[in-house]
Short mmCIF file of C-alpha atoms in Angstrom, two decimals:
data_model
loop_
_atom_site.label_atom_id
_atom_site.label_comp_id
_atom_site.label_asym_id
_atom_site.label_seq_id
_atom_site.Cartn_x
_atom_site.Cartn_y
_atom_site.Cartn_z
CA MET A 18 60.46 91.44 38.84
CA LYS A 19 59.36 88.09 39.80
CA GLN A 20 60.28 85.46 42.46
CA SER A 21 62.48 82.41 41.62
CA LEU A 22 64.50 79.64 42.94
CA ASP A 23 68.14 79.30 42.09
CA MET A 24 70.83 76.78 42.97
CA ARG A 25 74.31 78.23 43.29
CA GLN A 26 77.61 76.75 44.23
CA GLY A 27 80.25 78.52 46.15
CA GLN A 28 82.66 78.46 48.97
CA SER A 29 82.71 80.55 52.04
CA LEU A 30 84.68 80.33 55.45
CA VAL A 31 82.70 79.68 58.47
CA MET A 32 84.25 80.87 61.57
CA THR A 33 82.91 78.54 64.22
CA PRO A 34 83.11 79.42 67.95
CA GLN A 35 86.04 76.92 68.14
CA LEU A 36 87.93 78.34 65.53
CA GLN A 37 87.60 81.80 66.76
CA GLN A 38 88.79 80.74 70.12
CA ALA A 39 91.92 79.00 68.49
CA ILE A 40 92.70 82.35 66.81
CA LYS A 41 91.89 84.30 69.96
CA LEU A 42 94.55 82.14 71.96
CA LEU A 43 97.21 82.96 69.49
CA GLN A 44 97.32 86.76 70.40
CA LEU A 45 96.76 86.55 74.19
CA SER A 46 99.83 87.64 76.22
CA ASN A 47 101.13 85.11 79.12
CA GLN A 48 99.00 86.75 81.59
CA GLU A 49 95.91 86.84 79.50
CA LEU A 50 96.13 83.39 78.52
CA THR A 51 96.45 82.33 82.24
CA GLU A 52 93.28 84.36 83.10
CA PHE A 53 91.50 82.74 80.19
CA VAL A 54 92.59 79.13 81.16
CA GLU A 55 91.49 79.59 84.95
CA ALA A 56 88.09 80.95 83.78
CA GLU A 57 87.71 77.94 81.52
CA ILE A 58 88.52 75.70 84.29
CA GLU A 59 86.02 77.21 86.41
CA ARG A 60 83.54 76.94 83.98
CA ASN A 61 84.15 73.43 82.65
CA PRO A 62 83.86 70.65 85.12
CA LEU A 63 85.69 68.27 83.18
CA LEU A 64 88.90 70.52 82.86
CA ASN A 65 91.52 70.18 85.56
CA LYS A 66 94.93 72.07 86.12
CA ALA A 67 97.77 69.73 85.71
CA GLU A 68 100.18 69.03 88.59
CA GLU A 69 103.89 70.02 88.28
CA ASN A 70 104.88 66.41 87.94
CA ASP A 71 102.62 65.79 85.24
CA GLY A 72 105.34 67.37 82.89
CA GLY A 73 102.53 69.02 80.87
CA ASN A 74 101.99 65.71 79.20
CA GLY A 75 98.67 64.74 80.89
CA GLU A 76 100.14 61.56 82.40
CA THR A 77 100.31 61.71 86.21
CA ASP A 78 100.94 58.12 86.69
CA SER A 79 100.46 54.77 84.74
CA SER A 80 96.94 54.12 86.46
CA SER A 81 95.52 57.51 85.15
CA LYS A 82 97.68 57.26 81.74
CA ASN A 83 94.32 56.13 79.77
CA ASP A 84 91.83 58.41 81.70
CA GLN A 85 93.22 61.71 80.86
CA LEU A 86 93.73 63.73 77.47
CA SER A 87 97.17 65.19 77.08
CA LEU A 88 98.51 67.92 74.91
CA ASP A 89 99.70 65.18 72.37
CA ASP A 90 96.24 63.31 72.15
CA SER A 91 94.73 63.78 68.86
CA SER A 92 91.53 61.83 69.47
CA GLY A 93 87.85 63.31 69.55
CA LEU A 94 88.44 66.63 67.44
CA GLY A 95 85.72 65.83 64.93
CA GLU A 96 84.66 68.64 62.64
CA ALA A 97 86.11 71.26 64.75
CA ARG A 98 89.62 69.89 63.80
CA GLU A 99 88.88 69.64 60.20
CA GLN A 100 87.87 73.23 60.03
CA LEU A 101 90.91 74.21 61.91
CA ASP A 102 93.31 72.32 59.60
CA ALA A 103 91.48 73.21 56.33
CA PRO A 104 93.87 74.45 53.56
CA GLY A 105 94.15 78.30 53.48
CA GLU A 106 93.57 78.63 57.21
CA ASP A 107 96.01 80.94 59.02
CA VAL A 108 96.50 78.05 61.94
CA TYR A 109 99.69 75.92 62.02
CA GLU A 110 99.23 72.19 61.72
CA PRO A 111 102.32 71.22 64.07
CA GLY A 112 104.94 68.81 62.83
CA THR A 113 105.98 65.59 64.73
CA GLY A 114 109.56 65.53 64.82
CA SER A 115 112.57 67.52 66.01
CA ASP A 116 114.59 70.28 64.11
CA ALA A 117 118.36 70.41 63.69
CA ALA A 118 120.10 73.49 65.32
CA MET A 119 120.68 76.32 62.83
CA PRO A 120 124.24 77.49 62.11
CA ALA A 121 124.80 81.19 62.65
CA GLY A 122 125.06 82.83 59.21
CA ASN A 123 122.97 80.18 57.51
CA SER A 124 119.94 81.72 55.83
CA GLY A 125 119.31 78.83 53.45
CA PRO A 126 115.97 77.03 53.38
CA SER A 127 117.37 73.96 55.13
CA ALA A 128 118.37 75.89 58.23
CA LYS A 129 116.05 75.05 60.98
CA ALA A 130 115.62 75.56 64.80
CA ASP A 131 116.64 73.08 67.60
CA TRP A 132 113.49 71.54 69.01
CA SER A 133 114.11 70.61 72.65
CA GLY A 134 110.41 69.53 73.23
CA VAL A 135 107.41 71.81 74.15
CA GLY A 136 109.27 74.02 76.59
CA GLY A 137 112.58 73.84 78.27
CA ASN A 138 113.96 76.68 80.34
CA SER A 139 117.57 76.79 79.08
CA SER A 140 118.98 78.24 82.40
CA GLY A 141 117.29 75.38 84.50
CA GLU A 142 116.18 77.86 87.03
CA ASP A 143 112.64 78.58 88.08
CA PHE A 144 111.43 82.16 87.39
CA ASP A 145 109.31 83.54 90.18
CA TYR A 146 107.65 86.41 88.74
CA THR A 147 105.68 87.12 92.10
CA ALA A 148 109.07 88.13 93.51
CA ASN A 149 109.08 91.04 91.16
CA LEU A 150 105.68 92.29 92.43
CA SER A 151 105.92 95.70 94.41
CA SER A 152 105.08 95.69 98.12
CA GLU A 153 105.66 99.39 98.62
CA VAL A 154 103.04 102.10 99.42
CA SER A 155 101.49 103.41 96.39
CA LEU A 156 101.39 107.16 95.85
CA HIS A 157 97.49 107.43 96.26
CA GLU A 158 97.82 105.37 99.74
CA HIS A 159 100.50 107.71 100.80
CA LEU A 160 98.34 110.85 99.85
CA HIS A 161 95.27 109.55 101.63
CA THR A 162 97.31 108.73 104.58
CA GLN A 163 98.36 112.40 104.86
CA LEU A 164 94.90 113.57 104.23
CA ASN A 165 93.60 111.95 107.38
CA PHE A 166 95.88 114.40 109.30
CA ALA A 167 95.29 117.50 107.01
CA GLY A 168 92.59 118.96 109.41
CA LEU A 169 89.94 119.45 106.70
CA SER A 170 86.33 119.46 106.99
CA ALA A 171 84.26 116.59 105.77
CA ALA A 172 83.01 118.58 102.66
CA ASP A 173 86.94 119.55 101.90
CA ARG A 174 88.04 116.00 102.58
CA LEU A 175 85.47 114.66 99.94
CA ILE A 176 86.97 117.25 97.53
CA ALA A 177 90.56 116.24 98.38
CA ALA A 178 89.79 112.60 98.08
CA ARG A 179 88.63 113.45 94.48
CA LEU A 180 91.66 115.36 93.69
CA ILE A 181 93.91 112.59 94.77
CA ASP A 182 91.96 110.17 92.55
CA GLU A 183 92.65 112.29 89.55
CA THR A 184 96.46 112.30 90.33
CA ASP A 185 98.53 109.96 87.96
CA ASP A 186 101.32 107.65 89.26
CA SER A 187 103.94 110.64 87.98
CA GLY A 188 102.28 112.87 90.81
CA TYR A 189 100.19 115.23 88.46
CA MET A 190 96.77 116.13 89.13
CA ARG A 191 95.17 115.72 85.40
CA GLY A 192 91.38 116.44 86.43
CA GLU A 193 89.97 119.92 85.47
CA LEU A 194 88.92 122.10 88.34
CA GLU A 195 85.82 123.07 86.78
CA ASP A 196 84.65 119.59 86.17
CA ILE A 197 85.42 118.42 89.56
CA ALA A 198 83.55 121.29 91.08
CA GLU A 199 80.48 120.71 88.99
CA ALA A 200 80.46 116.92 89.93
CA LEU A 201 80.74 117.68 93.69
CA GLY A 202 78.61 120.63 93.54
CA ALA A 203 81.21 122.90 95.05
CA ASP A 204 82.64 126.25 94.13
CA VAL A 205 85.70 126.35 91.76
CA ALA A 206 87.44 128.69 94.40
CA ASN A 207 86.89 126.15 97.08
CA VAL A 208 88.22 123.24 94.96
CA GLU A 209 91.44 125.37 94.28
CA ALA A 210 91.90 126.08 98.00
CA VAL A 211 91.59 122.48 98.84
CA LEU A 212 94.14 121.87 95.91
CA GLU A 213 96.54 124.21 97.31
CA VAL A 214 96.35 122.44 100.71
CA CYS A 215 96.95 119.02 98.95
CA GLN A 216 100.07 120.46 97.19
CA GLY A 217 101.58 121.06 100.50
CA PHE A 218 101.61 117.07 100.83
CA ASP A 219 104.85 115.03 100.69
CA PRO A 220 106.55 114.48 98.27
CA THR A 221 106.95 118.34 97.24
CA GLY A 222 105.53 119.26 94.06
CA VAL A 223 103.02 116.35 94.14
CA MET A 224 99.49 117.13 92.61
CA ALA A 225 100.85 119.98 90.33
CA ARG A 226 98.86 120.38 87.21
CA SER A 227 101.98 121.11 85.07
CA ILE A 228 106.01 120.73 85.00
CA PRO A 229 106.29 124.59 85.69
CA GLU A 230 103.85 124.31 88.61
CA CYS A 231 105.58 121.20 90.07
CA LEU A 232 109.07 122.78 89.69
CA SER A 233 107.86 126.08 91.32
CA LEU A 234 106.35 124.26 94.24
CA GLN A 235 109.83 122.53 94.87
CA LEU A 236 111.58 125.91 94.72
CA LYS A 237 109.27 127.64 97.03
CA GLU A 238 109.89 124.83 99.52
CA ARG A 239 113.61 125.50 99.10
CA GLY A 240 113.01 129.33 99.44
CA ARG A 241 114.58 129.77 95.74
CA TYR A 242 111.70 131.00 94.02
CA ASP A 243 112.90 134.43 93.19
CA PRO A 244 112.02 136.62 90.07
CA ALA A 245 114.89 135.13 88.17
CA MET A 246 114.36 131.50 88.88
CA GLN A 247 110.60 132.33 88.21
CA ALA A 248 111.55 133.46 84.85
CA MET A 249 113.51 130.46 83.97
CA VAL A 250 110.59 128.05 85.01
CA GLU A 251 108.17 129.95 82.95
CA ASN A 252 110.72 129.63 79.85
CA LEU A 253 111.69 126.03 79.98
CA GLN A 254 111.55 125.68 76.28
CA MET A 255 114.58 127.89 76.27
CA VAL A 256 116.29 125.55 78.94
CA ALA A 257 115.66 122.51 76.72
CA ARG A 258 117.19 124.25 73.75
CA HIS A 259 119.97 125.33 75.95
CA ASP A 260 119.50 128.97 74.40
CA LEU A 261 121.68 130.54 77.03
CA LYS A 262 121.77 134.06 75.54
CA ALA A 263 117.83 134.49 75.24
CA LEU A 264 117.55 132.87 78.60
CA ALA A 265 120.16 135.21 80.40
CA GLU A 266 118.11 138.14 79.09
CA VAL A 267 114.81 136.91 80.26
CA CYS A 268 116.08 136.09 83.69
CA GLY A 269 118.23 139.32 83.75
CA VAL A 270 121.32 137.47 85.10
CA GLY A 271 124.83 136.84 83.95
CA LYS A 272 126.09 133.66 82.35
CA GLU A 273 127.75 132.25 85.64
CA ASP A 274 124.54 132.90 87.75
CA LEU A 275 122.48 131.27 84.87
CA LEU A 276 124.40 128.29 84.90
CA ASP A 277 124.13 127.77 88.66
CA MET A 278 120.46 128.35 88.35
CA MET A 279 120.19 125.45 85.63
CA SER A 280 122.43 123.34 87.71
CA GLU A 281 119.88 123.96 90.67
CA LEU A 282 116.74 123.26 88.45
CA ARG A 283 118.45 119.76 87.20
CA GLN A 284 118.31 118.96 91.02
CA LEU A 285 114.64 118.99 91.07
CA SER A 286 112.16 116.19 90.28
CA PRO A 287 109.80 116.58 87.33
CA LYS A 288 108.07 113.34 88.33
CA PRO A 289 107.50 113.59 92.16
CA GLY A 290 105.49 110.29 92.17
CA SER A 291 108.08 108.22 90.73
CA GLY A 292 109.64 107.11 94.07
CA PHE A 293 106.32 105.46 95.00
CA SER A 294 105.05 101.91 93.49
CA SER A 295 102.32 101.86 91.03
CA ASP A 296 99.61 99.14 90.82
CA ALA A 297 101.43 95.80 90.99
CA SER A 298 102.32 94.67 87.78
CA VAL A 299 103.89 91.24 86.68
CA ALA A 300 107.33 91.58 85.18
CA VAL A 301 107.58 90.47 81.49
CA THR A 302 108.42 86.82 81.14
CA PRO A 303 109.72 85.27 77.87
CA ASP A 304 107.80 83.06 75.86
CA VAL A 305 110.71 81.63 73.95
CA PHE A 306 114.29 81.18 74.97
CA VAL A 307 117.19 81.54 72.40
CA ARG A 308 120.55 80.19 73.47
CA GLU A 309 123.75 79.66 71.56
CA LEU A 310 125.36 76.21 71.46
CA PRO A 311 128.97 75.32 71.74
CA ASN A 312 129.15 74.79 67.87
CA GLY A 313 128.00 78.40 67.47
CA THR A 314 124.25 77.48 66.28
CA PHE A 315 121.33 78.72 68.13
CA ALA A 316 118.64 76.50 69.94
CA VAL A 317 115.07 77.96 70.25
CA GLU A 318 113.07 76.62 73.10
CA LEU A 319 109.69 77.38 74.58
CA ASN A 320 109.37 78.35 78.07
CA SER A 321 107.60 75.48 79.50
CA ASP A 322 106.98 77.44 82.84
CA ASN A 323 105.10 79.90 81.00
CA LEU A 324 102.54 77.23 79.64
CA PRO A 325 99.36 76.43 81.15
CA ARG A 326 98.80 72.94 81.90
CA VAL A 327 95.24 71.63 81.49
CA LEU A 328 93.72 68.08 81.21
CA MET A 329 90.51 66.61 80.45
CA ASP A 330 89.36 64.11 82.94
CA LYS A 331 88.06 61.35 80.92
CA ALA A 332 87.41 59.11 83.89
CA TYR A 333 85.19 61.64 85.43
CA TYR A 334 83.41 62.09 81.75
CA ALA A 335 82.84 58.41 81.50
CA GLU A 336 81.58 58.37 85.19
CA VAL A 337 79.02 61.24 84.51
CA THR A 338 77.91 59.96 81.11
CA ALA A 339 77.09 56.42 82.65
CA LEU A 340 74.35 58.08 84.91
CA PRO A 341 70.82 58.73 83.77
CA MET A 342 70.38 62.43 82.54
CA ARG A 343 67.92 64.65 80.78
CA GLU A 344 68.44 65.78 77.48
CA LYS A 345 69.55 69.38 78.64
CA GLU A 346 72.20 67.44 80.83
CA LYS A 347 73.52 65.33 78.11
CA GLU A 348 74.01 68.43 75.90
CA PHE A 349 75.65 70.36 78.54
CA ILE A 350 78.13 67.50 79.29
CA SER A 351 78.88 66.93 75.40
CA GLU A 352 79.48 70.56 75.01
CA CYS A 353 81.97 70.52 78.07
CA ALA A 354 83.83 67.62 76.59
CA ALA A 355 84.10 69.14 73.11
CA SER A 356 85.20 72.34 74.82
CA ALA A 357 87.72 70.77 77.03
CA THR A 358 89.29 68.74 74.08
CA TRP A 359 89.44 71.72 71.72
CA LEU A 360 91.13 73.90 74.50
CA VAL A 361 93.82 71.22 74.99
CA LYS A 362 94.50 70.97 71.42
CA SER A 363 94.27 74.84 70.76
CA LEU A 364 96.87 75.38 73.58
CA ASP A 365 99.15 72.88 72.06
CA GLN A 366 98.71 74.24 68.63
CA ARG A 367 99.33 77.94 69.93
CA ALA A 368 102.57 76.71 71.72
CA ARG A 369 103.86 75.02 68.43
CA THR A 370 102.76 77.97 66.41
CA ILE A 371 104.90 80.44 68.48
CA LEU A 372 107.71 78.10 68.42
CA LYS A 373 107.68 78.02 64.57
CA VAL A 374 107.46 81.65 64.12
CA ALA A 375 110.37 82.41 66.70
CA SER A 376 112.48 79.93 65.02
CA GLU A 377 111.97 81.49 61.61
CA ILE A 378 112.76 84.88 63.20
CA VAL A 379 116.09 83.52 64.61
CA ARG A 380 116.98 81.81 61.15
CA GLN A 381 116.31 85.13 59.15
CA GLN A 382 117.94 87.37 61.86
CA ASP A 383 120.94 84.92 62.70
CA ALA A 384 123.48 87.76 62.10
CA PHE A 385 121.89 89.77 64.70
CA PHE A 386 122.47 87.15 67.30
CA ALA A 387 125.83 86.46 66.04
CA HIS A 388 127.06 89.95 65.68
CA GLY A 389 124.64 92.44 67.30
CA VAL A 390 122.08 95.10 66.33
CA ALA A 391 124.15 96.69 63.38
CA HIS A 392 123.68 93.63 61.52
CA LEU A 393 119.96 93.29 61.94
CA ARG A 394 118.18 92.64 58.60
CA PRO A 395 115.04 94.08 57.08
CA LEU A 396 112.21 91.93 57.77
CA ASN A 397 108.30 91.92 57.42
CA LEU A 398 105.58 89.67 58.27
CA LYS A 399 105.07 88.47 54.88
CA GLN A 400 108.72 87.04 54.43
CA VAL A 401 108.21 85.13 57.61
CA ALA A 402 104.54 83.96 56.55
CA ASP A 403 105.76 82.79 53.28
CA ALA A 404 108.62 80.75 54.91
CA ILE A 405 106.63 78.85 57.19
CA GLU A 406 103.53 78.61 55.13
CA MET A 407 101.29 80.56 57.37
CA HIS A 408 99.11 83.53 56.85
CA GLU A 409 100.46 86.94 57.77
CA SER A 410 97.55 87.66 60.18
CA THR A 411 98.79 84.42 62.12
CA VAL A 412 102.42 85.82 62.21
CA SER A 413 100.97 89.22 63.41
CA ARG A 414 98.96 87.54 66.18
CA VAL A 415 101.77 85.54 67.28
CA THR A 416 104.31 88.40 67.69
CA THR A 417 101.93 90.42 69.41
CA ASN A 418 102.77 90.63 73.25
CA LYS A 419 105.33 87.78 72.89
CA TYR A 420 108.83 88.04 74.20
CA MET A 421 112.04 86.24 73.38
CA SER A 422 115.08 85.86 75.86
CA THR A 423 118.33 85.82 73.96
CA PRO A 424 121.91 86.20 74.97
CA ARG A 425 121.60 89.81 73.82
CA GLY A 426 118.50 90.64 76.14
CA LEU A 427 114.89 90.43 76.13
CA PHE A 428 112.88 91.43 73.05
CA GLU A 429 109.47 91.66 71.79
CA LEU A 430 109.14 89.32 68.79
CA LYS A 431 107.97 92.37 66.72
CA TYR A 432 111.31 94.02 67.50
CA PHE A 433 112.93 92.12 64.73
CA PHE A 434 110.63 93.38 62.04
CA SER A 435 112.07 96.33 60.53
CA ALA A 436 111.60 98.54 57.30
CA ALA A 437 114.04 98.28 54.72
CA ILE A 438 116.60 101.27 53.89
CA PRO A 439 117.88 100.87 50.26
CA ALA A 440 121.66 100.42 49.57
CA THR A 441 123.59 102.52 47.29
CA GLY A 442 124.47 100.78 43.90
CA GLY A 443 121.64 98.42 44.35
CA GLY A 444 123.00 96.10 46.99
CA GLU A 445 121.45 94.32 49.79
CA ALA A 446 118.95 96.68 51.71
CA HIS A 447 119.63 97.82 55.28
CA SER A 448 117.51 97.38 58.38
CA ALA A 449 115.89 100.66 59.67
CA GLU A 450 116.73 99.60 63.08
CA ALA A 451 120.29 98.96 62.21
CA VAL A 452 120.53 102.22 60.50
CA ARG A 453 119.04 103.98 63.63
CA TYR A 454 121.80 102.31 65.69
CA ARG A 455 124.39 103.50 63.55
CA ILE A 456 123.19 107.08 63.78
CA LYS A 457 123.30 106.84 67.45
CA GLN A 458 126.85 105.37 67.46
CA LEU A 459 127.89 108.29 65.32
CA ILE A 460 126.54 110.88 67.43
CA ASP A 461 127.83 109.33 70.55
CA GLY A 462 131.32 109.21 69.20
CA GLU A 463 131.31 112.74 67.76
CA ASP A 464 134.01 115.23 69.07
CA ALA A 465 132.54 118.05 71.33
CA ASP A 466 134.22 120.63 69.00
CA ASP A 467 133.01 118.91 65.85
CA VAL A 468 129.39 118.08 66.15
CA LEU A 469 127.84 116.25 63.21
CA SER A 470 125.02 117.72 61.34
CA ASP A 471 122.29 115.70 59.72
CA ASP A 472 123.74 116.38 56.21
CA GLN A 473 127.25 115.25 57.48
CA ILE A 474 125.44 111.99 58.92
CA VAL A 475 123.90 111.35 55.55
CA GLU A 476 127.33 111.63 53.77
CA ILE A 477 128.88 109.17 56.19
CA LEU A 478 126.00 106.70 55.90
CA THR A 479 126.33 106.89 52.29
CA GLY A 480 129.96 105.93 52.52
CA TYR A 481 128.67 102.86 54.23
CA GLY A 482 126.45 102.07 51.20
CA VAL A 483 123.07 103.28 52.92
CA GLU A 484 120.85 105.46 50.64
CA ILE A 485 119.09 107.92 53.01
CA ALA A 486 117.57 111.16 52.94
CA ARG A 487 118.21 113.85 55.36
CA ARG A 488 114.82 114.14 56.73
CA THR A 489 115.02 110.31 57.40
CA VAL A 490 118.04 110.90 59.52
CA ALA A 491 116.56 113.59 61.29
CA LYS A 492 113.30 111.58 61.92
CA TYR A 493 115.47 108.64 63.47
CA ARG A 494 117.42 111.00 65.63
CA GLU A 495 114.36 112.65 66.87
CA SER A 496 112.99 109.14 67.77
CA LEU A 497 116.26 108.45 69.77
CA HIS A 498 115.64 111.73 71.61
CA ILE A 499 118.83 113.02 70.51
CA PRO A 500 118.77 117.07 70.17
CA SER A 501 119.85 118.66 66.86
CA SER A 502 123.33 119.65 66.03
CA VAL A 503 122.44 123.29 66.96
CA GLN A 504 121.23 122.17 70.31
CA ARG A 505 124.29 119.70 71.09
CA ARG A 506 126.66 122.55 70.39
CA ARG A 507 124.82 124.74 72.81
CA ILE A 508 124.77 121.93 75.54
CA ASN A 509 128.62 121.39 74.71
CA ARG A 510 129.18 125.14 75.28
CA ALA A 511 127.40 125.17 78.60
CA SER A 512 129.21 122.15 79.76
CA ALA A 513 132.61 123.47 78.78
#
């Protein structure tokens, strides 16, 4: 063993902070991106929020045109821009022109999306997401209000407040009584007594620890918690299976009484807290709009109202740099300028990357937009990545928490990626989502006296050219929350 000096040549990818930020911006949702940009504006004195009349292009008027950096400004990127645009990187280098509208059914390489500028709400109407925020009283507020009039001692009020905090939005108390008693230094029996008081709060059934307890509280309030009903509540799995024969034996009643009891049970609420607002949440807003043109093609546009508008104030930067400064101050203002320039470019590239990925998804799934979910094609990240010459990880980031508004509804971009189900005879594969939809159609259209078994569904799908196993049909049926054929027969008999 000895020490020596060697010279070696190699290549490595250096993830600079700027490159990490650009990659991070790709996967942020609308709300997360807005929060990130707001934080950057507060931290960086050279960043300003663009006014509405700027149009997102950084030009407020002719006098300030040369003093502000817009989304289309390509100056001042330096080494950081070179790293982002290096070959092999999973970040899109935006094009400069407009793409032609794609025709329905055209899946050739020349089919492209209609570029209507960076943004452009096709409806022409402003979407006010604040109008969708709930202003109602939350369940916790409602329970705490009742606690003020419960007449409990100070110690019991503290226990009750903890129990309310352990209650979820559905109305169930999820905490363990032993843990709560230990944390508050109280007896378990005392905590249980306080819980019993709280379970008398409105709405009836609130702060139960299980579905049977929740239903029992509601039945007791109605004066209907007799031994037969108690037996039914304790055997809800039989109710779910519609096993009427076994349930009648357990409850000790006839079929007619049993059906009346089940009808009464269905009138109860398994989620007593559902009538109250949860924490205020922002409604999902689309990142991309897809609209059908008169000639049958589809135009893909970014939601301009959803894009943060930020500008670098170059006039203020020139004014500050002209003043005498210490070395640390010069370093700070230089870092702010580089950060502001990079953020503006990163936001622009993020928008263009989302548009490019969404456009390719629309091109690949044009049959879905033209004819519906039954025509959804199998699609994976690699197919889209190869088509637009990006890395799979970029496509994965772009499609996370991004939504597309289409004539057929609002969809997450990931919805359009579906596994392939092979076709009989080696034909074109089928989308798993399309097969799942077809299974639902078959079951929805079945006759009450002729319920389809999973094996029969396999035979029908095979006739459509779908090669699928019975266990796969069962898996898809369960994912749709559809009971088995045996359970469906019982349900039909009970409703007959």
